[in-house]
Tab-separated table of C-alpha atoms in Angstrom:
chain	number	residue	atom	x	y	z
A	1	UNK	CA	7.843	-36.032	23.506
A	2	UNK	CA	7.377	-35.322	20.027
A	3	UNK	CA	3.629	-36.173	20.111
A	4	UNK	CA	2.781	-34.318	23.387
A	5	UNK	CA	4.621	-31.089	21.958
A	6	UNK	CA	1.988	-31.229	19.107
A	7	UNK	CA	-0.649	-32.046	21.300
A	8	UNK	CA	0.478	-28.710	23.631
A	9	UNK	CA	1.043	-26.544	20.679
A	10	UNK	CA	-2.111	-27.194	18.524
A	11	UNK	CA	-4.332	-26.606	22.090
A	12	UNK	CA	-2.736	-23.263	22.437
A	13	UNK	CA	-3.440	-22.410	19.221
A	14	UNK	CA	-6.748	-23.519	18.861
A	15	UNK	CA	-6.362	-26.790	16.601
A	16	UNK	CA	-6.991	-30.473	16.821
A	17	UNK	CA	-4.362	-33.018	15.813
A	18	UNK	CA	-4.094	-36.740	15.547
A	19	UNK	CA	-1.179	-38.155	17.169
A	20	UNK	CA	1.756	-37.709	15.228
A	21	UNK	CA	3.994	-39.757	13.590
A	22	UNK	CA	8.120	-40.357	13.739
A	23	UNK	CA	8.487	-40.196	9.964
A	24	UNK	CA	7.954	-36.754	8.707
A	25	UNK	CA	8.233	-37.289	5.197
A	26	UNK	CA	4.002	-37.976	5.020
A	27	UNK	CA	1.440	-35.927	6.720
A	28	UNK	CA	0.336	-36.548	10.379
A	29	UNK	CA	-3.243	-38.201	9.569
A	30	UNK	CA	-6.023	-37.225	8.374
A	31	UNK	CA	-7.571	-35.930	11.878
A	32	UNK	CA	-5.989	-32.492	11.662
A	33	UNK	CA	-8.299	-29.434	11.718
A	34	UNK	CA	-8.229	-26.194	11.848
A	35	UNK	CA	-10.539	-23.718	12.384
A	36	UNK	CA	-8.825	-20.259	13.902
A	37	UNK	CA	-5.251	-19.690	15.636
A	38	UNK	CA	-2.946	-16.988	16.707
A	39	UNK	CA	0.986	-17.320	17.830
A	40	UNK	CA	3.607	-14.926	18.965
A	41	UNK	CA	7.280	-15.216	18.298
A	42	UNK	CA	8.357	-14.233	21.767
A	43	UNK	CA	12.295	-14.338	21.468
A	44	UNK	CA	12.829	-14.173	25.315
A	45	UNK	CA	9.616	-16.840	26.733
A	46	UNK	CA	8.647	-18.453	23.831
A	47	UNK	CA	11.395	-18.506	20.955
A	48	UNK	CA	10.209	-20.507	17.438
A	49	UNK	CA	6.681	-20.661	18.034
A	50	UNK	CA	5.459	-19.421	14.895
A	51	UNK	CA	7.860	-21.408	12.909
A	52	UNK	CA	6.698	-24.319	14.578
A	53	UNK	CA	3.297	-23.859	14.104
A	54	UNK	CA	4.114	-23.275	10.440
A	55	UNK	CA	5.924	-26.699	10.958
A	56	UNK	CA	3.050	-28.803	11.992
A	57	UNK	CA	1.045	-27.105	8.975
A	58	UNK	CA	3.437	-28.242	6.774
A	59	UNK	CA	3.961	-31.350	7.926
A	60	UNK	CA	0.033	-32.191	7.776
A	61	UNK	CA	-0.380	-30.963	4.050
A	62	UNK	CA	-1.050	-33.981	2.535
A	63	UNK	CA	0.364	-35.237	-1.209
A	64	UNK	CA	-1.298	-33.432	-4.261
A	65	UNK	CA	-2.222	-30.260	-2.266
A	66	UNK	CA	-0.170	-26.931	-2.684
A	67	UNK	CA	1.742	-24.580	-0.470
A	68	UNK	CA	1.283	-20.634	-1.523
A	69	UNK	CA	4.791	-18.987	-0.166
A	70	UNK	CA	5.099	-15.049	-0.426
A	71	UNK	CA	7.432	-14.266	2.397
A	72	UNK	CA	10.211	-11.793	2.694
A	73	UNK	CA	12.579	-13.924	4.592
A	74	UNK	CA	12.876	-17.252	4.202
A	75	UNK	CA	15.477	-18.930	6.419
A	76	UNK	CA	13.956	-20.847	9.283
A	77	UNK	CA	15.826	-24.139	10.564
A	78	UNK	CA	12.824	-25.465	11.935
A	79	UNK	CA	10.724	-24.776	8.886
A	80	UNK	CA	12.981	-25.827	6.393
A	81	UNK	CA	13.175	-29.999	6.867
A	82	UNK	CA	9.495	-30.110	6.532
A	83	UNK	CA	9.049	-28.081	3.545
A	84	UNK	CA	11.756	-30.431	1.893
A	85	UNK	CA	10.299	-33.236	2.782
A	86	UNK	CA	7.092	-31.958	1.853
A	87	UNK	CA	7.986	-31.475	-1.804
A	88	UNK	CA	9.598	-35.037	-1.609
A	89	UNK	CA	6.153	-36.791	-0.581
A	90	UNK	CA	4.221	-34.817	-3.518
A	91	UNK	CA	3.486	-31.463	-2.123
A	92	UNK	CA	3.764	-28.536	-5.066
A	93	UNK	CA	5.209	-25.245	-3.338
A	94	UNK	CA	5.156	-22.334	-5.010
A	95	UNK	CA	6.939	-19.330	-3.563
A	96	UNK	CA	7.229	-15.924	-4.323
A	97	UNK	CA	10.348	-14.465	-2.323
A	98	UNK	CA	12.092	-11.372	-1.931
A	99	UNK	CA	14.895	-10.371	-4.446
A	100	UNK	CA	17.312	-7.232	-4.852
A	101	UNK	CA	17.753	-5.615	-8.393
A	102	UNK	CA	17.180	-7.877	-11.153
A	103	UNK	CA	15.476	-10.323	-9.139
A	104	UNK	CA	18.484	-12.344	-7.253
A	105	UNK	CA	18.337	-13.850	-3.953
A	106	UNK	CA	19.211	-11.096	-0.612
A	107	UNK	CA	22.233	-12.534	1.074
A	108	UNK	CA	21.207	-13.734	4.584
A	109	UNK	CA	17.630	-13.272	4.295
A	110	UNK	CA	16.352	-16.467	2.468
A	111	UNK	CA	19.032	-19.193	2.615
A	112	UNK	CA	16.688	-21.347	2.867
A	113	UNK	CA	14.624	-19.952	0.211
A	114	UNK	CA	17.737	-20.341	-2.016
A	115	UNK	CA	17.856	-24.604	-0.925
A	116	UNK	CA	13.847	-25.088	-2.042
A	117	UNK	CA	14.958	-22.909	-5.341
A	118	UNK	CA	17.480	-25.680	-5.700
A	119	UNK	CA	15.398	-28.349	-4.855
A	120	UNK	CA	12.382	-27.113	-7.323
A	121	UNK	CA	15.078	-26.782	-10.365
A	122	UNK	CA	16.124	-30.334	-10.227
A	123	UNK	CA	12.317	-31.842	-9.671
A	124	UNK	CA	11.444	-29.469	-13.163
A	125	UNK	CA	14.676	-31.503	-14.114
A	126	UNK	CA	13.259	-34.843	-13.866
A	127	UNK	CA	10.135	-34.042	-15.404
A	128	UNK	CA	8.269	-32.554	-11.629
A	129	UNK	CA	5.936	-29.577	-12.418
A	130	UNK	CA	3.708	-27.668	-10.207
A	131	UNK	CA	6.080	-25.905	-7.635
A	132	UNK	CA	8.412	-22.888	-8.582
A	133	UNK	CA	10.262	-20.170	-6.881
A	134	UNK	CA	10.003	-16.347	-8.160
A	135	UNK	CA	12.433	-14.044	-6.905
A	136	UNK	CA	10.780	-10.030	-7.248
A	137	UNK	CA	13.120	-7.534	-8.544
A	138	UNK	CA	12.446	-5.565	-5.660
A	139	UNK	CA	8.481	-4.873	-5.137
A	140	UNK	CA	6.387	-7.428	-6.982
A	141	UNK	CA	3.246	-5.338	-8.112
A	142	UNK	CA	4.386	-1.550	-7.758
A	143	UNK	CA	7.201	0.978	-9.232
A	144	UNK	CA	10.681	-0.772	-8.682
A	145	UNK	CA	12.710	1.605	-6.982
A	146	UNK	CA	15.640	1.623	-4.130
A	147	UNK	CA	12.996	2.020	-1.543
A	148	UNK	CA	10.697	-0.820	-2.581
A	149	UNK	CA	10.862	-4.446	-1.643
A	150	UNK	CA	8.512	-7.560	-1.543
A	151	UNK	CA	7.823	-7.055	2.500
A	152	UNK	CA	4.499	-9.181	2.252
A	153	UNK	CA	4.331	-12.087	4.870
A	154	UNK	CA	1.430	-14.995	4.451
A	155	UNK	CA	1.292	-18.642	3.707
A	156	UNK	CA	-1.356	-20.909	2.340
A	157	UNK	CA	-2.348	-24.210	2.465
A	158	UNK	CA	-4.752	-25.402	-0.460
A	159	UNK	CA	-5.753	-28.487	2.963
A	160	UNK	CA	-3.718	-29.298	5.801
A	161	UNK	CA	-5.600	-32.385	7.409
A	162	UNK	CA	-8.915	-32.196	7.207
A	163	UNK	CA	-8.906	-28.345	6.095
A	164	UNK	CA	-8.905	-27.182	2.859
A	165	UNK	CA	-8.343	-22.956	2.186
A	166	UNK	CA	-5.938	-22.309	4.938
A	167	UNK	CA	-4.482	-18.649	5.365
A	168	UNK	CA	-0.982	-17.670	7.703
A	169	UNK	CA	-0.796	-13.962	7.701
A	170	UNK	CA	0.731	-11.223	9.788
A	171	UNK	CA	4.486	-9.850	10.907
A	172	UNK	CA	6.432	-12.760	10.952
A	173	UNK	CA	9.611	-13.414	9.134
A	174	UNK	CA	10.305	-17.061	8.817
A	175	UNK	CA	14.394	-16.984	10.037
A	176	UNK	CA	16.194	-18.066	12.829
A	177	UNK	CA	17.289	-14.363	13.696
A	178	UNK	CA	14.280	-13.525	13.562
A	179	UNK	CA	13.353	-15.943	16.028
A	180	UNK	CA	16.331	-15.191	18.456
A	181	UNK	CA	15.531	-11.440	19.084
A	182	UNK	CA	11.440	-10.237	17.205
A	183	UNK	CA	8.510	-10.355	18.112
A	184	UNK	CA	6.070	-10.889	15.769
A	185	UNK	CA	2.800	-12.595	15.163
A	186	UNK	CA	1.055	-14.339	12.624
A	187	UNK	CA	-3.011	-15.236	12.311
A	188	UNK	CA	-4.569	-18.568	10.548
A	189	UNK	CA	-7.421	-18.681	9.095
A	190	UNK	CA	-9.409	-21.520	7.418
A	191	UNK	CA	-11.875	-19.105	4.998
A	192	UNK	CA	-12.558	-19.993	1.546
A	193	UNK	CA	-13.302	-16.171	1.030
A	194	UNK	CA	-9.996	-15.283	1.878
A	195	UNK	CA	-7.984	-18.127	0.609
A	196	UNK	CA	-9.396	-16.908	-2.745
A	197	UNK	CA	-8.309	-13.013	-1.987
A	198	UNK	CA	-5.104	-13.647	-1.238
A	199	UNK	CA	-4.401	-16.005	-3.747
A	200	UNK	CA	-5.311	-13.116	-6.237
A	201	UNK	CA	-2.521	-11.233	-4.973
A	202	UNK	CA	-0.239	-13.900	-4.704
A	203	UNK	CA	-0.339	-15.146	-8.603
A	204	UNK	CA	-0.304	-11.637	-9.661
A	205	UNK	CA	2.754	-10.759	-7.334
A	206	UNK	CA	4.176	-13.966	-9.180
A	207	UNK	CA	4.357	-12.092	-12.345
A	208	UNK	CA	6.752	-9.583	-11.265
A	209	UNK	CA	5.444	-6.658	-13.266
A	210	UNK	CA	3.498	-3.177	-12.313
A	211	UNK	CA	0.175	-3.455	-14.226
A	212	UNK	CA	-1.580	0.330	-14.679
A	213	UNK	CA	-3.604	1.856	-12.160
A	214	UNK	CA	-2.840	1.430	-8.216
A	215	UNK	CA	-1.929	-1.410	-6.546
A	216	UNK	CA	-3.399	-1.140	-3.957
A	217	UNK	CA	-6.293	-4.178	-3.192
A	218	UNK	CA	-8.903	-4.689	-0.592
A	219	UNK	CA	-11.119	-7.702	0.530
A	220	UNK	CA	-13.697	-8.700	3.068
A	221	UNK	CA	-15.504	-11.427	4.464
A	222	UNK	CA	-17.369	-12.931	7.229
A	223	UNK	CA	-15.903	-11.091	10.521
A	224	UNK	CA	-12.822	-9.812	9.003
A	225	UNK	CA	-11.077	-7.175	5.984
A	226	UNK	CA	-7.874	-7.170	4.762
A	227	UNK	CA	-5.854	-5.262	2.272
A	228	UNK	CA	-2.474	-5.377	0.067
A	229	UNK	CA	0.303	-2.228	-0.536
A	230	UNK	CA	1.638	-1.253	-2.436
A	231	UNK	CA	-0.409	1.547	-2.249
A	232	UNK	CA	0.915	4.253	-5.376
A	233	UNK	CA	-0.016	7.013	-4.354
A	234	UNK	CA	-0.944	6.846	-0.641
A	235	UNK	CA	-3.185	9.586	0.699
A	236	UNK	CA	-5.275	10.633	3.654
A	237	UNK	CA	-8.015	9.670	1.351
A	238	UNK	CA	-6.713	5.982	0.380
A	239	UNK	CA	-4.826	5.120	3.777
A	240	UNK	CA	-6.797	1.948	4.844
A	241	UNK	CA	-5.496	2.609	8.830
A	242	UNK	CA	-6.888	6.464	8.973
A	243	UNK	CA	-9.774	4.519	7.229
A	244	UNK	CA	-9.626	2.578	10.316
A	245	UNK	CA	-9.540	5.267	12.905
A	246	UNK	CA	-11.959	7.291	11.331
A	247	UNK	CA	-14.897	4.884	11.950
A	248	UNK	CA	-14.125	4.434	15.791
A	249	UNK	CA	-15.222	7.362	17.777
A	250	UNK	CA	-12.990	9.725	19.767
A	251	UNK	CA	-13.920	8.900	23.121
A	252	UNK	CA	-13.321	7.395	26.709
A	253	UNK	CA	-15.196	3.956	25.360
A	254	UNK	CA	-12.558	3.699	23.055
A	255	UNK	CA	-9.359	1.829	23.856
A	256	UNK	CA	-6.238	0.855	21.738
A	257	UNK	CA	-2.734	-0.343	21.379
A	258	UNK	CA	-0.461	-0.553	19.158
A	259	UNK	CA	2.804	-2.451	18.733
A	260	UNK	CA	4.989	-1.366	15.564
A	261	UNK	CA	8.547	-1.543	14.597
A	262	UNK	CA	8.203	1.390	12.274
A	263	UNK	CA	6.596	4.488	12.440
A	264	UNK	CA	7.561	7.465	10.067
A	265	UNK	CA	7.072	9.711	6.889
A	266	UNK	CA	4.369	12.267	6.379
A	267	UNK	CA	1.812	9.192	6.489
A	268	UNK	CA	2.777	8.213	10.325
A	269	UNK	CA	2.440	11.699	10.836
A	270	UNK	CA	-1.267	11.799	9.961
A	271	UNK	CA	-1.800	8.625	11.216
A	272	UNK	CA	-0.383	10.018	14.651
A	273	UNK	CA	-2.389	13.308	14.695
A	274	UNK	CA	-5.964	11.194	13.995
A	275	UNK	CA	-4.600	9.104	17.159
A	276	UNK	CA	-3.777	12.404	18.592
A	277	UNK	CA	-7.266	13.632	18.065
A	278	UNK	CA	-8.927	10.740	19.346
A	279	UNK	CA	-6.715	11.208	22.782
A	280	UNK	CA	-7.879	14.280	23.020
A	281	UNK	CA	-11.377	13.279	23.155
A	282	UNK	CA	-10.900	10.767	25.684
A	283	UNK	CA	-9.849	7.782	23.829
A	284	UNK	CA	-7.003	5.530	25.591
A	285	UNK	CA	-3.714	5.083	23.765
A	286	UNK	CA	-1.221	2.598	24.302
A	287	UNK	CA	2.185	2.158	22.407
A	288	UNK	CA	5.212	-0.355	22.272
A	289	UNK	CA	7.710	2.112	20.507
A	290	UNK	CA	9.537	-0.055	17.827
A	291	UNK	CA	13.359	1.002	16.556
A	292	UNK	CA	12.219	2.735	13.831
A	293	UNK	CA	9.188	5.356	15.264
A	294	UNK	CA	10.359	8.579	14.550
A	295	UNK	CA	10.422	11.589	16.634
A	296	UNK	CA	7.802	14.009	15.300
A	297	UNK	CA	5.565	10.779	15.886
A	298	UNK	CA	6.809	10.180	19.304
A	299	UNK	CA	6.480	13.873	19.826
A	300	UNK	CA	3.112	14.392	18.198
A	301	UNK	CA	1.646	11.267	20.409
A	302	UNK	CA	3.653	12.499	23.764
A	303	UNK	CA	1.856	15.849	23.942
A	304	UNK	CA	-1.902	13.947	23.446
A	305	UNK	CA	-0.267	11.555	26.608
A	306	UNK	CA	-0.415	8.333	25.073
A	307	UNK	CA	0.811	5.463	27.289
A	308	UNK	CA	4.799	4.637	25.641
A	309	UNK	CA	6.077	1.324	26.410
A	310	UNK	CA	9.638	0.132	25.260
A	311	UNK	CA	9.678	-2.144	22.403
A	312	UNK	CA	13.593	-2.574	22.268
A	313	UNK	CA	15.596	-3.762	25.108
A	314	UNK	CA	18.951	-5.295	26.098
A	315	UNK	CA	18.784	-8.580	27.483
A	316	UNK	CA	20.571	-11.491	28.014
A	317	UNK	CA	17.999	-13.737	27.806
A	318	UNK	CA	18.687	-14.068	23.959
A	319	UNK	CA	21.872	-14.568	22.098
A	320	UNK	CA	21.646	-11.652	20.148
A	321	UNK	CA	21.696	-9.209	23.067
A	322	UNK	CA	18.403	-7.299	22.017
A	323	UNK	CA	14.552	-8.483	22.420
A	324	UNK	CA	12.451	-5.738	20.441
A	325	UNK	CA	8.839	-5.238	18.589
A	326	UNK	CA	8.631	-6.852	15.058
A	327	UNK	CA	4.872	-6.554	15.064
A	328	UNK	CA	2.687	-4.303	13.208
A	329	UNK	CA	-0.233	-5.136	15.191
A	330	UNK	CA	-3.114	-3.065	16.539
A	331	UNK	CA	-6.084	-3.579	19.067
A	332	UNK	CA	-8.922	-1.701	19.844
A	333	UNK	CA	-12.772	-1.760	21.547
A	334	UNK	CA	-15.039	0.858	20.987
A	335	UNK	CA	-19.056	1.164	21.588
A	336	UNK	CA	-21.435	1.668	18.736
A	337	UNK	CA	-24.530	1.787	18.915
A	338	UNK	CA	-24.237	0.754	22.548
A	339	UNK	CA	-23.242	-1.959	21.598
A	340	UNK	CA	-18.821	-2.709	22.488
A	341	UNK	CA	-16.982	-3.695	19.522
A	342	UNK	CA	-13.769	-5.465	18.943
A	343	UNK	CA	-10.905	-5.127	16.330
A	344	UNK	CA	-7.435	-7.104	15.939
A	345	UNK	CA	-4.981	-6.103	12.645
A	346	UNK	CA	-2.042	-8.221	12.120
A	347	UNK	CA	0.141	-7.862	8.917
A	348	UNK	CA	3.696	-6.655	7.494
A	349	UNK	CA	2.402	-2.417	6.533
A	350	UNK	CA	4.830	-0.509	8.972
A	351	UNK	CA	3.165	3.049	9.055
A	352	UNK	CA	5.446	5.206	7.204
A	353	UNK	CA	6.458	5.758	3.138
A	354	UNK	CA	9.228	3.248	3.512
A	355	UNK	CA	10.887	-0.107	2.465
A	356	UNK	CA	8.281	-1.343	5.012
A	357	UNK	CA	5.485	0.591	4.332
A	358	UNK	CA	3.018	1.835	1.319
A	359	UNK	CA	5.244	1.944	-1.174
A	360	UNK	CA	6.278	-1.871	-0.726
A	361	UNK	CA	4.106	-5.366	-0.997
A	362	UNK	CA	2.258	-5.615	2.255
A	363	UNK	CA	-0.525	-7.991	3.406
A	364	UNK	CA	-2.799	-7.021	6.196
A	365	UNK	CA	-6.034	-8.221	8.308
A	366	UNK	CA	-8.384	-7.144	10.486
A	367	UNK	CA	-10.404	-8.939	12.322
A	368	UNK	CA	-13.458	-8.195	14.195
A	369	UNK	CA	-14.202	-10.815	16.854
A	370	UNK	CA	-13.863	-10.512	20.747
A	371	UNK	CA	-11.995	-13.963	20.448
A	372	UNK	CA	-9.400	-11.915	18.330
A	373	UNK	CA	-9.151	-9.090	20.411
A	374	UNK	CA	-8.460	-11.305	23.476
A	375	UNK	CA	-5.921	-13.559	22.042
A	376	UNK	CA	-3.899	-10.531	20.548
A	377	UNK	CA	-4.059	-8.391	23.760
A	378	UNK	CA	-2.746	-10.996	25.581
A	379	UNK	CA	0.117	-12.010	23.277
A	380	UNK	CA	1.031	-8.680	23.285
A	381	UNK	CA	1.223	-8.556	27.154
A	382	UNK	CA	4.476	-9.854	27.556
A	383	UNK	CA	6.346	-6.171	25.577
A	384	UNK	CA	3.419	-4.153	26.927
A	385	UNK	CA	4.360	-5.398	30.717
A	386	UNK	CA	8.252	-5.161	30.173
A	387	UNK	CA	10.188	-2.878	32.635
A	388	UNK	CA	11.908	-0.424	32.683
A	389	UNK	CA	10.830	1.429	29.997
A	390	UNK	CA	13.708	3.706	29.138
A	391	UNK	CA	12.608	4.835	24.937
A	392	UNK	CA	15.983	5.091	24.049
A	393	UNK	CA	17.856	4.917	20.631
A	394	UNK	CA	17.790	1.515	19.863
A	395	UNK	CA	19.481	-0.359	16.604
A	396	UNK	CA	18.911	-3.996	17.416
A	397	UNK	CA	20.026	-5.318	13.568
């Protein structure tokens, strides 16, 4: 069972895997590859999925290679065995975790994170090096302040198999409560390009300190762009979404949706009038309203006659009662030059000013492939689909 789950699990994701073995403490063989892949934590069809992709990664990293961390929670069950036995086998994990005021561990959000702390400590002990644990005093590379926090969500993998340069970015945060009620997805890569970009971010979010000058960083490669908050100041000028919006034209070629837990703040406000202005011109609009999208948004957006969908809903199909929208994920097509284009973002920037938004560590990427576009859409089909759609107050945590 073990070995067909893997089988099933690295098809739908778009891997290859040698059979795997009972004994977890080594990696799975050296026939693991990956090239691109794209999961969904879907609490109510397909609960754990990211975390147990992030398993199999994990378990395939092979002795002498590293594991890049920078996470805001850290407290998955399923996650959690493998990265121990990971660092038992020879695997150096470095992690750079979210932390309250003067940089201690949040209570409930990385109990896990706490154990590998533990577990690094008494390697270092015994003479170990290689792997540490930071824990940010709130944001790792802006202004500390009560609204900041280190809200950035990717994993690396210097190889896993046959892969070297392996990037795990998007919405996801690695807990079992996270798992029981948000959705959220997460992207892999295996680009050298941005392996390399993010791994600037990550050792300089490892320091802990605001160095002059904004924060704010950008990259691009070969069919993608991504960028890191926190962005001090934002602006209309700066934003890297109105950047976005701005280059796709405002009319009935162009088609998007968007799935986000938090919209707010005088920058979802402008972000909502360019959408707003591109409805208007005939562009197509569709929206899974998250818990935290606030009403001049929803009000700005309603009179253009964008599509709302409900991303927060009772159920009982999960044990914490609710099923809503973690993501902070976007689609779109457009034409340009006659020619149809195709855009997928998946990170942890909520649109607003906020503890989730510019002000905090975020990691973001776009990607501009039609494979992209197609796996996201239809990951997001399962909160876009949901009935009925009743928009009301919703406090899920």
């Amino acid at each position: 069972m073990t070995t067909v789950a893997a089988v099933l699990l690295a098809l739908l994701a778009g891997t290859t895997t040698a059979p795997a073995v009972a004994d977890e403490s080594r990696p799975r063989g050296d026939g693991f590859t990956i090239t691109q892949a794209m999961s969904m934590n879907d609490p109510v069809h397909h609960r754990g999925q990211v975390a147990r992709q992030l398993r199999t990664y994990i378990r395939h990293t092979p002795r002498g290679a590293t594991i890049s961390i920078q996470t805001f929670y850290l407290a998955s069950s399923v996650t959690w065995p493998a990265l121990r036995a990971a660092y038992r086998r020879g695997v150096d994990i470095r992690a750079v975790l979210s932390g309250g005021p003067g940089g201690s561990p949040l209570t409930g959000v990385s109990s896990m994170g706490v154990k590998l702390d533990k577990l690094v400590s008494a390697g270092r002990a015994h003479g170990r090096r290689g792997s540490w644990v930071v824990w940010t005093d709130n944001v790792a590379r802006g202004h500390d302040g009560p609204n900041t926090v280190m809200h950035a969500k990717f994993w690396q993998f210097s190889r896993v198999g046959a892969t070297r340069k392996v990037t795990m970015i998007g919405s996801y945060n690695n807990s079992d409560a996270a798992d029981a009620r948000a959705y959220s997805a997460m992207v892999t890569l295996a680009d050298p390009d941005l392996y390399d970009a993010a791994q600037s971010i990550f050792k300089e979010s490892a320091l802990d300190r605001h160095r002059p000058g904004n924060p704010l960083r950008r990259f691009s490669g070969e069919g993608w762009d991504a960028y890191f908050m926190p962005a001090t100041p934002i602006s209309r000028a700066n934003d890297p979404v109105l950047k976005r919006l701005r280059a796709m034209p405002a009319d009935a070629h162009t088609r998007m949706a968007v799935s986000m837990y938090s919209w707010q703040g005088r920058r979802g406000v402008w972000l909502a009038r360019r959408m707003a202005t591109m409805l208007h011109g005939g562009a197509h609009l569709t929206v899974v309203v998250g818990p935290d999208i606030s009403p001049p948004v929803m009000r700005i957006l309603r009179e253009a006659h964008a599509r709302f969908e409900d991303g927060c809903w009772r159920t009982t199909r999960t044990p914490s009662g609710y099923a809503y929208t973690h993501d902070k994920e976007m689609t779109a097509t457009w034409v340009k030059a006659g020619e149809t284009q195709y855009g997928a973002w998946l990170g942890s920037d909520d649109w607003g000013n906020g503890p989730g938004g510019s002000q905090s560590d975020q990691a973001t990427i776009g990607l501009h492939s039609a494979w992209a576009y197609r796996r996201l859409t239809r990951l997001l089909a399962p909160q876009i689909n949901h009935e009925p759609d009743n928009l009301g107050r919703c406090n899920p945590l």
